[in-house]
XYZ file of C-alpha atoms in Angstrom:
627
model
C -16.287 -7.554 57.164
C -14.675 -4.406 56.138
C -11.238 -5.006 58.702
C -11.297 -8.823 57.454
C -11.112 -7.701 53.974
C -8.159 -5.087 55.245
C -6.556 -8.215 57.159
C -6.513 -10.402 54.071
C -5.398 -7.950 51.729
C -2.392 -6.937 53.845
C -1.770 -10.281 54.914
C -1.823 -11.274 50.779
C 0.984 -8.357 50.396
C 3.155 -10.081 53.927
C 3.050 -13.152 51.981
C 4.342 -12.215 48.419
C 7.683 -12.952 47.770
C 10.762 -10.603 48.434
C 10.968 -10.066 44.834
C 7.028 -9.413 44.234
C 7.302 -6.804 46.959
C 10.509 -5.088 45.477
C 8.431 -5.040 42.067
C 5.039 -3.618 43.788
C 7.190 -0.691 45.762
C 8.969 0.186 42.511
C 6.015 0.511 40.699
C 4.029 2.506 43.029
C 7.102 5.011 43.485
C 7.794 5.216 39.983
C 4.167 5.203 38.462
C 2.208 7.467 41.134
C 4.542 9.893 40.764
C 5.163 10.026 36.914
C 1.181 9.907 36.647
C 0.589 12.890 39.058
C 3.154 14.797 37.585
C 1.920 14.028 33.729
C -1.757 14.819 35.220
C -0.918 17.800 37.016
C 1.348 18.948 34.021
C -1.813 18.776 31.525
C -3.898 20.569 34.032
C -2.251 23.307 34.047
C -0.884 23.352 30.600
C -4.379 23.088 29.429
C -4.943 26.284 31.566
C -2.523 28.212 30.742
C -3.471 27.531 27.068
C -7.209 28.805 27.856
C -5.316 31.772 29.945
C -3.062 32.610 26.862
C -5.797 32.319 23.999
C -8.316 34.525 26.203
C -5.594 37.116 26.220
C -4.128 37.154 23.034
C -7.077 37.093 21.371
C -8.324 40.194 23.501
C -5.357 41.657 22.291
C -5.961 40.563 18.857
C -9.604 41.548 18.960
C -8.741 45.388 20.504
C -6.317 45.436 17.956
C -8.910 44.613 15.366
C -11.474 47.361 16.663
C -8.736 49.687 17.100
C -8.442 49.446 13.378
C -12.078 49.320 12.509
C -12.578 52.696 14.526
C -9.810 54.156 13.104
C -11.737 53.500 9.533
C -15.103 54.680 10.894
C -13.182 57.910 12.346
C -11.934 58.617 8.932
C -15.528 58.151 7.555
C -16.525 59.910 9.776
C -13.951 62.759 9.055
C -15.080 62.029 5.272
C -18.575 63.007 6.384
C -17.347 66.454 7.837
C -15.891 67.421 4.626
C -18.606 69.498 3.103
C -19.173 71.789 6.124
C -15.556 72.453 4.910
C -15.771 73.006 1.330
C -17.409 76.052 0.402
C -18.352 74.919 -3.391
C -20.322 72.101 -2.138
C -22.476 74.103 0.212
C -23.109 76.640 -2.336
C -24.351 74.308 -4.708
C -26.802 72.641 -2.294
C -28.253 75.819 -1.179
C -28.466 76.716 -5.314
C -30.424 73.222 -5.205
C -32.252 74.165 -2.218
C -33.624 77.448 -3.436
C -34.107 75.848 -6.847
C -36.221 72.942 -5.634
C -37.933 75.239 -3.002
C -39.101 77.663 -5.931
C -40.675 74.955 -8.320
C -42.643 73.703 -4.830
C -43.703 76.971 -4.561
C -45.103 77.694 -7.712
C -48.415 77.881 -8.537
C -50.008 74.546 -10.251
C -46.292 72.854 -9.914
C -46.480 69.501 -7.625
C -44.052 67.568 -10.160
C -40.431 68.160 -9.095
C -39.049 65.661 -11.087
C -40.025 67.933 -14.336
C -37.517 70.504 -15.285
C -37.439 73.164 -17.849
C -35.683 73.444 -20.947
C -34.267 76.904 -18.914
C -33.133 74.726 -15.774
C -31.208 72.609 -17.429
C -28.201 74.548 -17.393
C -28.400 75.194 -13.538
C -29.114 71.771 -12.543
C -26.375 70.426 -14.699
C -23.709 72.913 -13.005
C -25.184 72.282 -9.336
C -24.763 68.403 -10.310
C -21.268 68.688 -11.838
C -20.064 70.771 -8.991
C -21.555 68.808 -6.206
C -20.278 65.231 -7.529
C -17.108 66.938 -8.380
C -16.449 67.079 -5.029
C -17.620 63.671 -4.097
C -15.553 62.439 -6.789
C -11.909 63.848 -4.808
C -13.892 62.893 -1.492
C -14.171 59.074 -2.881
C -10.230 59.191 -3.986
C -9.283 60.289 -0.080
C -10.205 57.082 1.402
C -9.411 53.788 0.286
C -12.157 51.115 0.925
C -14.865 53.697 1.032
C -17.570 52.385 -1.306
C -20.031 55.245 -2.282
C -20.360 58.796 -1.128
C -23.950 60.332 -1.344
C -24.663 63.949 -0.777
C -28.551 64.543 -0.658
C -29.877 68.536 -0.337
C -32.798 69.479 1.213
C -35.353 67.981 -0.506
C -33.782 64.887 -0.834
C -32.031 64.832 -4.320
C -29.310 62.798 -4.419
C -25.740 63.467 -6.187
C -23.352 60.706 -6.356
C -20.010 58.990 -7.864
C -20.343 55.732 -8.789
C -17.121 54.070 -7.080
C -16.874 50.336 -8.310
C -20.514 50.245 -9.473
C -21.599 50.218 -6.263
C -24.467 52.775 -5.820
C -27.486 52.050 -4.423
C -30.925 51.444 -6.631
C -32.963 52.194 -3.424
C -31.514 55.483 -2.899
C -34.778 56.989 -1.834
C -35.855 54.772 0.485
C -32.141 54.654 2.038
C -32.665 58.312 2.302
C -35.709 58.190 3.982
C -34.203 55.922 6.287
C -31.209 58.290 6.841
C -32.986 61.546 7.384
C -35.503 59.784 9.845
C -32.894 59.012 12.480
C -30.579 62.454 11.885
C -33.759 63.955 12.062
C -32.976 64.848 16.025
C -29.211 65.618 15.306
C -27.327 68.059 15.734
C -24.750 67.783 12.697
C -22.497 64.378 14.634
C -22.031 61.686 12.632
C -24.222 58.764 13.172
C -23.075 55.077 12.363
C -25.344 52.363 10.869
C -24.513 48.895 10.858
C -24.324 46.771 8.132
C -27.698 46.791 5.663
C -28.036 45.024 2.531
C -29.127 46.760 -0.736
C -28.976 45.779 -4.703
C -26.865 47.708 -6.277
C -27.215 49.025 -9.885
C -25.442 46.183 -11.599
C -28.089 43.524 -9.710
C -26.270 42.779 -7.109
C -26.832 42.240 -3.599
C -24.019 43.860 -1.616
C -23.884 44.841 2.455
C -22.194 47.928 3.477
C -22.046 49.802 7.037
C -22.999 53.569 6.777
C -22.055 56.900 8.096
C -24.935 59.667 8.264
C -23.873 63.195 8.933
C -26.487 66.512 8.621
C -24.805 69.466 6.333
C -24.889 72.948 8.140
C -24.370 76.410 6.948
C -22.397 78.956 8.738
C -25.789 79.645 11.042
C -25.901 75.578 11.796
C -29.299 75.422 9.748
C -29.658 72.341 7.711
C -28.879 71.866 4.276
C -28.508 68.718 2.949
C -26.899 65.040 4.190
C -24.129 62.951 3.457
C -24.246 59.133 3.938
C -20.432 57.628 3.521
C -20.589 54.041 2.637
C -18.366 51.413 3.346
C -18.235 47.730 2.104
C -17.989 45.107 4.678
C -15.376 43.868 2.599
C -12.863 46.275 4.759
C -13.459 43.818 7.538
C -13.047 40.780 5.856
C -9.138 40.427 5.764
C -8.195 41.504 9.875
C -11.756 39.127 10.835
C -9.941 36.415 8.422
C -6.303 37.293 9.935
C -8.008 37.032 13.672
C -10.102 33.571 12.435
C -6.509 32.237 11.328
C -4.915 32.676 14.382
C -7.382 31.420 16.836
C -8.701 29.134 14.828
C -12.624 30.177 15.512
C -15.282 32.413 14.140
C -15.566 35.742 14.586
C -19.311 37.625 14.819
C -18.810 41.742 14.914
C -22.421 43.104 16.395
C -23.687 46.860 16.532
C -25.178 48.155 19.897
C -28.505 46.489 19.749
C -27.611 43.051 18.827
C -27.292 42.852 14.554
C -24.280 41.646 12.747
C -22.478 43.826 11.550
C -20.098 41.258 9.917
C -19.439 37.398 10.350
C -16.674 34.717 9.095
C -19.456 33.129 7.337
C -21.391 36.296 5.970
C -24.755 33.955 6.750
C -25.542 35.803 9.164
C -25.481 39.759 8.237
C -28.177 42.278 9.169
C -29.609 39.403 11.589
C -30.870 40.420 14.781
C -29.194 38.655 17.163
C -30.060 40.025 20.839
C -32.540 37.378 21.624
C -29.426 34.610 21.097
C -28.685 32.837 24.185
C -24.765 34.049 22.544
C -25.416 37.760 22.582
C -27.047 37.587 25.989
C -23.968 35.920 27.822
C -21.774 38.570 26.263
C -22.507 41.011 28.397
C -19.774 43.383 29.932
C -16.849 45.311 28.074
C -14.879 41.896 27.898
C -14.784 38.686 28.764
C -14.965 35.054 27.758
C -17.590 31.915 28.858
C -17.938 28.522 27.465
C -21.527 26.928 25.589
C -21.989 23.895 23.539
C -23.327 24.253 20.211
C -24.593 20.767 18.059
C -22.611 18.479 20.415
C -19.401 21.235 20.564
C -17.952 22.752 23.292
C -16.473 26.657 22.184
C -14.642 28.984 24.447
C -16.298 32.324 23.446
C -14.218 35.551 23.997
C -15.663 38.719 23.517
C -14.779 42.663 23.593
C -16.404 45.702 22.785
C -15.007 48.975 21.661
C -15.803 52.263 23.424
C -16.084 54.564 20.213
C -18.791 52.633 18.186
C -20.220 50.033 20.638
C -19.568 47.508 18.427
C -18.708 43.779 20.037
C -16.402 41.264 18.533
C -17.098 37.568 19.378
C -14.674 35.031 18.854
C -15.850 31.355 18.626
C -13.239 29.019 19.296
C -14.333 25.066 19.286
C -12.365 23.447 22.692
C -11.373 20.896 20.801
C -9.071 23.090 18.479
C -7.867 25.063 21.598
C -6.978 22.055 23.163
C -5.309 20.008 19.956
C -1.755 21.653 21.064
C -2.625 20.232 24.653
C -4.048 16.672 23.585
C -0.877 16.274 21.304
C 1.392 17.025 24.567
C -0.999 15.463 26.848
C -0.399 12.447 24.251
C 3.277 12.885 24.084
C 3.671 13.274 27.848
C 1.413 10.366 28.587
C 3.370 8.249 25.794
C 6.660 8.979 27.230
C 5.618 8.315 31.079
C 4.521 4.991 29.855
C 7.758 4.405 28.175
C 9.892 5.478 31.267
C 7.385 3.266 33.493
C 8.205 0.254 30.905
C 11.751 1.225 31.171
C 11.868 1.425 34.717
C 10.267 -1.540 35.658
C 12.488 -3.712 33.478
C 15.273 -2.471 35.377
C 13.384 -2.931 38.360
C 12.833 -6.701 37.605
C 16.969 -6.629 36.719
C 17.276 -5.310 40.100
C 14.603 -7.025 41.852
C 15.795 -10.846 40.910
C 19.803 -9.343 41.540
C 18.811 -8.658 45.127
C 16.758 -11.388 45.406
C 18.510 -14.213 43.808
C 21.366 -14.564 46.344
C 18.240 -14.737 49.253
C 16.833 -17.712 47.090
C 20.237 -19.106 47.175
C 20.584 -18.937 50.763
C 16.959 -19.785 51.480
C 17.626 -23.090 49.245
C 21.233 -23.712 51.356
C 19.028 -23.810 54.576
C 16.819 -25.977 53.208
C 19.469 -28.426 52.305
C 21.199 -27.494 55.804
C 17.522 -28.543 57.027
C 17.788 -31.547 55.130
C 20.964 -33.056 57.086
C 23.290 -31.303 54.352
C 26.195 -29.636 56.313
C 28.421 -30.005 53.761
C 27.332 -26.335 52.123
C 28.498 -23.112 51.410
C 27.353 -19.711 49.871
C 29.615 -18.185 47.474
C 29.858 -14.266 48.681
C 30.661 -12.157 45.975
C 29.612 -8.983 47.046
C 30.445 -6.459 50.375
C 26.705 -5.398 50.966
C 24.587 -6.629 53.648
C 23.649 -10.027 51.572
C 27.026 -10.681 51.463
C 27.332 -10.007 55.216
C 24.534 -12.478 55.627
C 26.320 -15.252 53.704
C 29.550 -14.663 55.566
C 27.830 -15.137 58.613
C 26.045 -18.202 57.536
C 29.439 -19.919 56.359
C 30.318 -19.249 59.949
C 27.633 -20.536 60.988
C 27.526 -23.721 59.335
C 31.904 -23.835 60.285
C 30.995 -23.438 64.199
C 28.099 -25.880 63.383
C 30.334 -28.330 61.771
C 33.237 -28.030 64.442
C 30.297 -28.272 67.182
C 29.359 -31.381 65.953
C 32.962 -33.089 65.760
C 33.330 -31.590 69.291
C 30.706 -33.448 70.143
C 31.779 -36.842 68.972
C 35.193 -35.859 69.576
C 34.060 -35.322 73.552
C 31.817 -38.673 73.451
C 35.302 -40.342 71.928
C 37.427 -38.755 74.813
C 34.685 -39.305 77.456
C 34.054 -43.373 76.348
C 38.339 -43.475 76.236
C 38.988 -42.012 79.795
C 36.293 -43.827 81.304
C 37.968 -47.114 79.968
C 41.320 -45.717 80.547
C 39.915 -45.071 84.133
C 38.271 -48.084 84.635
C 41.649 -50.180 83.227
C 43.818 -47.754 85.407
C 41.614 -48.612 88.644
C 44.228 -51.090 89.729
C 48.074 -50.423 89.425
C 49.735 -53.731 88.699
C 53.015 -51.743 89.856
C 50.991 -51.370 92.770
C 49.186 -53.898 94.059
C 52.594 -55.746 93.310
C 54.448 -54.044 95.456
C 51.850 -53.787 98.408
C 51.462 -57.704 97.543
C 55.412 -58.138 98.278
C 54.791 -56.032 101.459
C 52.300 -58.114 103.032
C 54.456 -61.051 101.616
C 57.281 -59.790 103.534
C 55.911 -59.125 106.831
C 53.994 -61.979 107.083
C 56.985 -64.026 106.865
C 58.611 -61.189 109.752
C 55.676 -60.691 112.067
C 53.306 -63.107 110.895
C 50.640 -60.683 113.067
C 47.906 -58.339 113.350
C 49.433 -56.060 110.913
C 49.215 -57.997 107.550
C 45.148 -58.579 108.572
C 44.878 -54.933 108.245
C 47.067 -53.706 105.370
C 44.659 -57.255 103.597
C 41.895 -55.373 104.827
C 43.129 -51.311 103.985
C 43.791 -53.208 100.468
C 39.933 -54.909 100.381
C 38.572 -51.381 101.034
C 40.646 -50.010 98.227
C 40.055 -52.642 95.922
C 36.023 -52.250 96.388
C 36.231 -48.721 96.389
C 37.912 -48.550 92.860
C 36.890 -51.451 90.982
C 33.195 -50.064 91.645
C 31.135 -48.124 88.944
C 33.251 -45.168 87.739
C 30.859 -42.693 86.473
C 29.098 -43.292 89.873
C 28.572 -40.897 92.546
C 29.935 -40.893 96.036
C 29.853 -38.277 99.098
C 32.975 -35.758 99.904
C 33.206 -37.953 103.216
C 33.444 -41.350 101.332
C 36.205 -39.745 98.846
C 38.240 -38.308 101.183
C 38.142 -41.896 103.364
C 39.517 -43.492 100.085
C 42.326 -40.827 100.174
C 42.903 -41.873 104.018
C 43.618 -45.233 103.132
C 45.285 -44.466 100.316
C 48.028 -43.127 102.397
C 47.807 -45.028 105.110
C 48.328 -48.060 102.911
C 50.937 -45.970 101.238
C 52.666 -45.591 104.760
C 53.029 -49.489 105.551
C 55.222 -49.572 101.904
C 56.938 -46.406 103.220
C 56.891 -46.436 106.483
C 57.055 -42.662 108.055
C 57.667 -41.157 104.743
C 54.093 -39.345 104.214
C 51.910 -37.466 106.139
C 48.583 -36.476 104.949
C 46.283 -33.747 106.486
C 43.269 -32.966 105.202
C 40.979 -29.697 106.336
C 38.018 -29.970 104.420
C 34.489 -28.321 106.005
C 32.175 -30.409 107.855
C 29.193 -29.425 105.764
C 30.961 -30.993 102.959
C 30.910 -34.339 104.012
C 27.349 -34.875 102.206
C 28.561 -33.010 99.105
C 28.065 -35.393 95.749
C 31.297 -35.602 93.746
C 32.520 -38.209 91.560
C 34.886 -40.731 92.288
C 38.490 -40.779 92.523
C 39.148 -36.968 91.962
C 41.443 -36.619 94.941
C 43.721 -40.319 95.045
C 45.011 -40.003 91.503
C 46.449 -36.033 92.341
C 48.022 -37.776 95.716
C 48.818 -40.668 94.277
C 51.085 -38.475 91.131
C 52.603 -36.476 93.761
C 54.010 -39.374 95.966
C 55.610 -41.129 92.782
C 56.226 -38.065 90.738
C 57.296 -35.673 93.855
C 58.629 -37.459 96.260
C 62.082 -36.124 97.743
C 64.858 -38.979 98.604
C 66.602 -36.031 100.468
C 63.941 -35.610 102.467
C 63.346 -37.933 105.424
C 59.093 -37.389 105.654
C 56.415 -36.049 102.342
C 53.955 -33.555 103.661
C 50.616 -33.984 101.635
C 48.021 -31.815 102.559
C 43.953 -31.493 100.998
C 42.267 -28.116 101.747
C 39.487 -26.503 100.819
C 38.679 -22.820 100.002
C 35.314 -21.923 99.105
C 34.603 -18.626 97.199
C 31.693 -16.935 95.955
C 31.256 -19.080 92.647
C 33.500 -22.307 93.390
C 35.173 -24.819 95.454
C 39.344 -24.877 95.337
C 40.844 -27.778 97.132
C 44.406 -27.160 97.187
C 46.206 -30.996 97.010
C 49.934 -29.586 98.278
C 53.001 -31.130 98.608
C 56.453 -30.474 99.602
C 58.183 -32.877 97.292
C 60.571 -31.990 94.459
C 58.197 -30.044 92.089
C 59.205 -29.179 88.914
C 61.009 -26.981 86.908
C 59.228 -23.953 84.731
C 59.203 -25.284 81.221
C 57.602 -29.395 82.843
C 55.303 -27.327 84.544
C 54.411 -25.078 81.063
C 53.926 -28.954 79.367
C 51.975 -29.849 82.024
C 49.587 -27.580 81.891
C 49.243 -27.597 78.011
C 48.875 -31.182 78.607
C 45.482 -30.430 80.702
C 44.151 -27.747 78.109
C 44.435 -29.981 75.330
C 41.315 -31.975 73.910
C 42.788 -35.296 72.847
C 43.460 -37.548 76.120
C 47.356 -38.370 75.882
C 47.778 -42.248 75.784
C 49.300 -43.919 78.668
C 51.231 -46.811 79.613
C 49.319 -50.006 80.608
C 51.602 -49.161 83.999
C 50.197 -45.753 84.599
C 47.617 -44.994 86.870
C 44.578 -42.542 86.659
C 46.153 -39.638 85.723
C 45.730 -35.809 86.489
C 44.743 -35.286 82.765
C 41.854 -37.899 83.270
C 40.927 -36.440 86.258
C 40.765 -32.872 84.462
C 38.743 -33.942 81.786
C 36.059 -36.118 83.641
C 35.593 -33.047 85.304
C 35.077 -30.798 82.497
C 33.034 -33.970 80.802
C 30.801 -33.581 84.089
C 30.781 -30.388 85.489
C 31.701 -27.965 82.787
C 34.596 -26.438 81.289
C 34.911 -23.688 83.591
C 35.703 -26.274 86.367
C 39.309 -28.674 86.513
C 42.860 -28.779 87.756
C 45.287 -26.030 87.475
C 49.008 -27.029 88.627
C 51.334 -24.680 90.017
C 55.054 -25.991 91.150
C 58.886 -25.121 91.945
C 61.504 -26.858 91.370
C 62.303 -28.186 95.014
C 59.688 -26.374 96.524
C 56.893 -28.696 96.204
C 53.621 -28.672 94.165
C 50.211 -26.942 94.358
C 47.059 -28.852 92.320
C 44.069 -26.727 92.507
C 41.160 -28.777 91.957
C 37.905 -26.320 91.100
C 34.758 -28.222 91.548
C 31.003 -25.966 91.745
C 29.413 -25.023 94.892
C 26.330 -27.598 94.402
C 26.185 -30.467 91.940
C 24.640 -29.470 88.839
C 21.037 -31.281 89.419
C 21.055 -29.188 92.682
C 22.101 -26.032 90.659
C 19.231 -26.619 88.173
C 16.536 -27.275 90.886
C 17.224 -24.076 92.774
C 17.282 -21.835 89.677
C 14.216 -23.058 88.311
């Protein structure tokens, strides 16, 4: 079933129409490969979109962290400050001592009381400490709130922007819990929220740092704070350019920042998100509420923070769709383009076929009188030429043809009205006439009878058939006859090959030839005519050679003479002439072929050679063997 359906469809595509074809090939070469291109061109234009967003937005995103650690390095440098400045130390150990001796006195468990004496101290240790912390806020642009905290947890400050913290305490408890272990290196906290003390909730990322003496024992702790608004403009800047969400996370999985802010301080290590993001860098593709996003994430080696960029596919790929658009737009324009000019070119070719295919149907028709205007060098043209030829040798075939009928219905009658020479039978009539009234004997009886033979010989059918025995017995008494007008004046010899007695030829080939030469060649200077029939047979033919030794003829009557033969149109002859050599010629031709006749070769008072070519077996014979 499968090879008929294969067998029909290629048989449908044989039997379109030259034009249908020309369309079909020029739209499979011009679409397939315009489509593969356009197809193959989005491919990889889509990739190396994907290729180039992953890597500049790595670079965007390193560039990013390089510039967030650079702000947590100078926090963190911020944070070093007081092992540096000798004022603030002083003052915390003055707080230190001063705490540690109202602990240690007897009945005192209330810190928070102080005595009118105190006063004076605290106030100095306060306006020295947060003196400091004033120039340390002033080094660092961005930085929020400084805290410096002594030993026992009292906290000095300078309120930057109004941003200090109402939970202090707690924050310190926090922040003294997890330096408890450290050595004096700055620790980093990620982003926490806290009210402020104008009511307001705000989220800043911290820096924790222990305060040593010159022994490295413990004194107090700083805590640097920094609003997250220091990452909002380069996250905004990086969300601008790759048109996504960014998501900073700390080490174990909370934001640290968002382009939304919905999702700070949130724990986020149990997200399918967080989980794929595994490695230094890299990117991977999810689906969130029917989207597809190209996530690309990297992670910085000083803080272990991660940056993940969100991009939705279908804004990565809005460049690509608007190309893929254009391209596809402008391949179906070309296509459209290109196959009207195919159809312009299709019916050009084409149209001169359905000319000539409607000539030959007119030339089928019986309509020879046709032609096909070429107007063009290429192989149509060549066609057409051909097929005016054609229909030329077609034409001149057929007037050959009636033209040979004509000529073959006028020598026969020209024959059969030539059979008997009045001039003739006049003359031989006057003979007998004459010697009967002489001899009155034997010899009139048979020149009457020699005449009978003649007579029934040539009045006889003349497209009929007789035997190379029976013609050359006509020639015989031809002469013969010829000799009792002319007494001793011709000689005929004849040396023709036994096994050509039975050969079929057609009648009166031989008697016209002898019969031109003893009226046309005969010599009053000489006292006896020589005529002589022989036969030569060659590999493809049979030449008699009818001879004479008569007057012949001169170069330029011989020249007409054989023009004469070659021509088509029979020459028209007196009502006196006899069956000439031309009539012979062309009932030859008219039965055997044109590559059989007479040829005529003379000299002027040297005689005259007639070659008579005739086939080696009659054509039926011919036919019969070959097949």
């Amino acid at each position: 079933m499968k090879g008929k359906r294969k067998y029909n469809w290629w048989s449908f595509i044989g039997d379109m129409s030259m034009e249908r074809k020309l369309l079909l090939v020029f739209l499979i070469i011009i679409t397939l490969p315009l489509s593969f291109i356009s197809v193959i061109s989005f491919k990889s234009y889509s990739k190396s979109i994907e290729y180039n967003t992953i890597a500049y937005s790595e670079k965007l995103i390193d560039q990013m962290m390089d510039g967030i650690d650079d702000y947590i390095e100078d926090m963190k440098r911020i944070s070093s400050m007081p092992a540096y400045v000798n004022d603030i130390k002083q003052n915390l150990l003055r707080s230190n001592r001063y705490y540690e001796q109202k602990q240690g006195m007897a009945g005192e468990t209330d810190s928070s009381s102080i005595a009118p004496g105190d006063f004076d101290l605290l106030l100095s240790i306060q306006r020295g400490i947060e003196g400091n912390i004033s120039f340390i806020n002033n080094i660092k642009r961005g930085t929020n709130s400084v805290y410096i905290f002594d030993g026992y947890g009292n906290g000095y400050y300078s309120a930057k922007d109004g941003g200090v913290r109402l939970d202090l305490k707690q924050s310190y408890k926090f922040w003294s819990e997890q330096a408890k272990y450290s050595s004096g290196e700055a620790l980093l906290f990620g982003t926490q929220a806290y009210t402020s003390n104008l009511q307001s909730t705000r989220y800043a990322f911290t820096v924790v740092r222990k305060i040593v003496d010159g022994l490295w024992n413990p004194i107090g702790l700083i805590a640097v704070d920094a609003n997250i608004s220091n990452m909002e403009n380069q996250v905004a800047e990086l969300d601008k350019v790759t048109h996504g969400k960014s998501l900073i996370v700390d080490e174990n999985g909370k934001v640290v920042y968002d382009s939304d802010q919905k999702l700070l301080t949130t724990d986020i290590s149990h997200t399918l998100l967080y989980r794929k993001a595994q490695g230094s860098a890299g990117s991977f593709y999810d689906t969130v509420s029917g989207r597809d996003r190209l996530n690309i994430f990297s992670s910085s080696s000083k803080t272990n923070w991660k940056v993940i960029i969100s991009i939705p596919v279908d804004e990565l790929t809005r460049d690509v769709k608007l190309t893929r658009n254009v391209t596809f737009a402008a391949t179906l324009i070309i296509i459209v383009l290109a196959l009207i000019i195919s159809i312009i070119l299709s019916f050009a070719l084409t149209k001169p076929l359905t000319q000539l295919i409607q000539l030959m149907k007119k030339v089928q028709n019986g309509d020879l009188d046709v032609t096909f205007r070429v107007k063009r060098r290429d192989e149509i043209g060549l066609l057409g030429h051909q097929f005016n030829r054609m229909l030329a040798r077609i034409r001149q075939l057929i007037e050959d043809i009636y033209r040979i009928e004509e000529q073959k219905k006028e020598a026969e009658l020209q024959a059969l009205q030539s059979q008997i020479n009045p001039h003739f039978i006049y003359n031989t009539l006057e003979s007998i006439r004459m010697t009967a009234e002489l001899n009155d004997d034997v010899e009139a009886a048979d020149m009457i009878s020699i005449l009978g033979k003649l007579l029934r010989y040539s009045t006889s059918e003349l497209t009929g058939k007789t035997t190379m025995k029976q013609e050359l017995l006509y020639v015989r008494n031809y002469v013969e006859l010829l000799g009792s007008r002319y007494p001793g004046r011709f000689l005929l010899e004849i040396d023709v090959p036994e096994e050509l007695n039975e050969y079929s030829i057609i009648k009166l080939v031989f008697q016209p030839i002898i019969e031109n030469a003893a009226y046309h060649g005969l010599d009053d200077s000489k006292p006896q005519m020589h005529l002589s029939i022989k036969c030569e047979i060659t590999e493809h033919k049979l030449l008699f050679h009818i001879s004479d030794d008569g007057c012949g003829m001169d170069q330029d009557t011989l020249e007409k003479l054989n023009d004469s033969l070659k021509r088509e149109t029979p020459r028209k002859k007196s009502i006196n002439g006899g069956i000439g050599m031309k009539n012979v010629h062309q009932r030859v031709q008219l039965h055997y072929g044109a590559a059989y006749g007479i040829e005529v070769f003379s000299e002027a008072g040297k005689g005259t050679d007639v070659i008579l070519s005739l086939p080696l077996l009659e054509p039926s014979e011919r036919t019969d063997g070959e097949s």
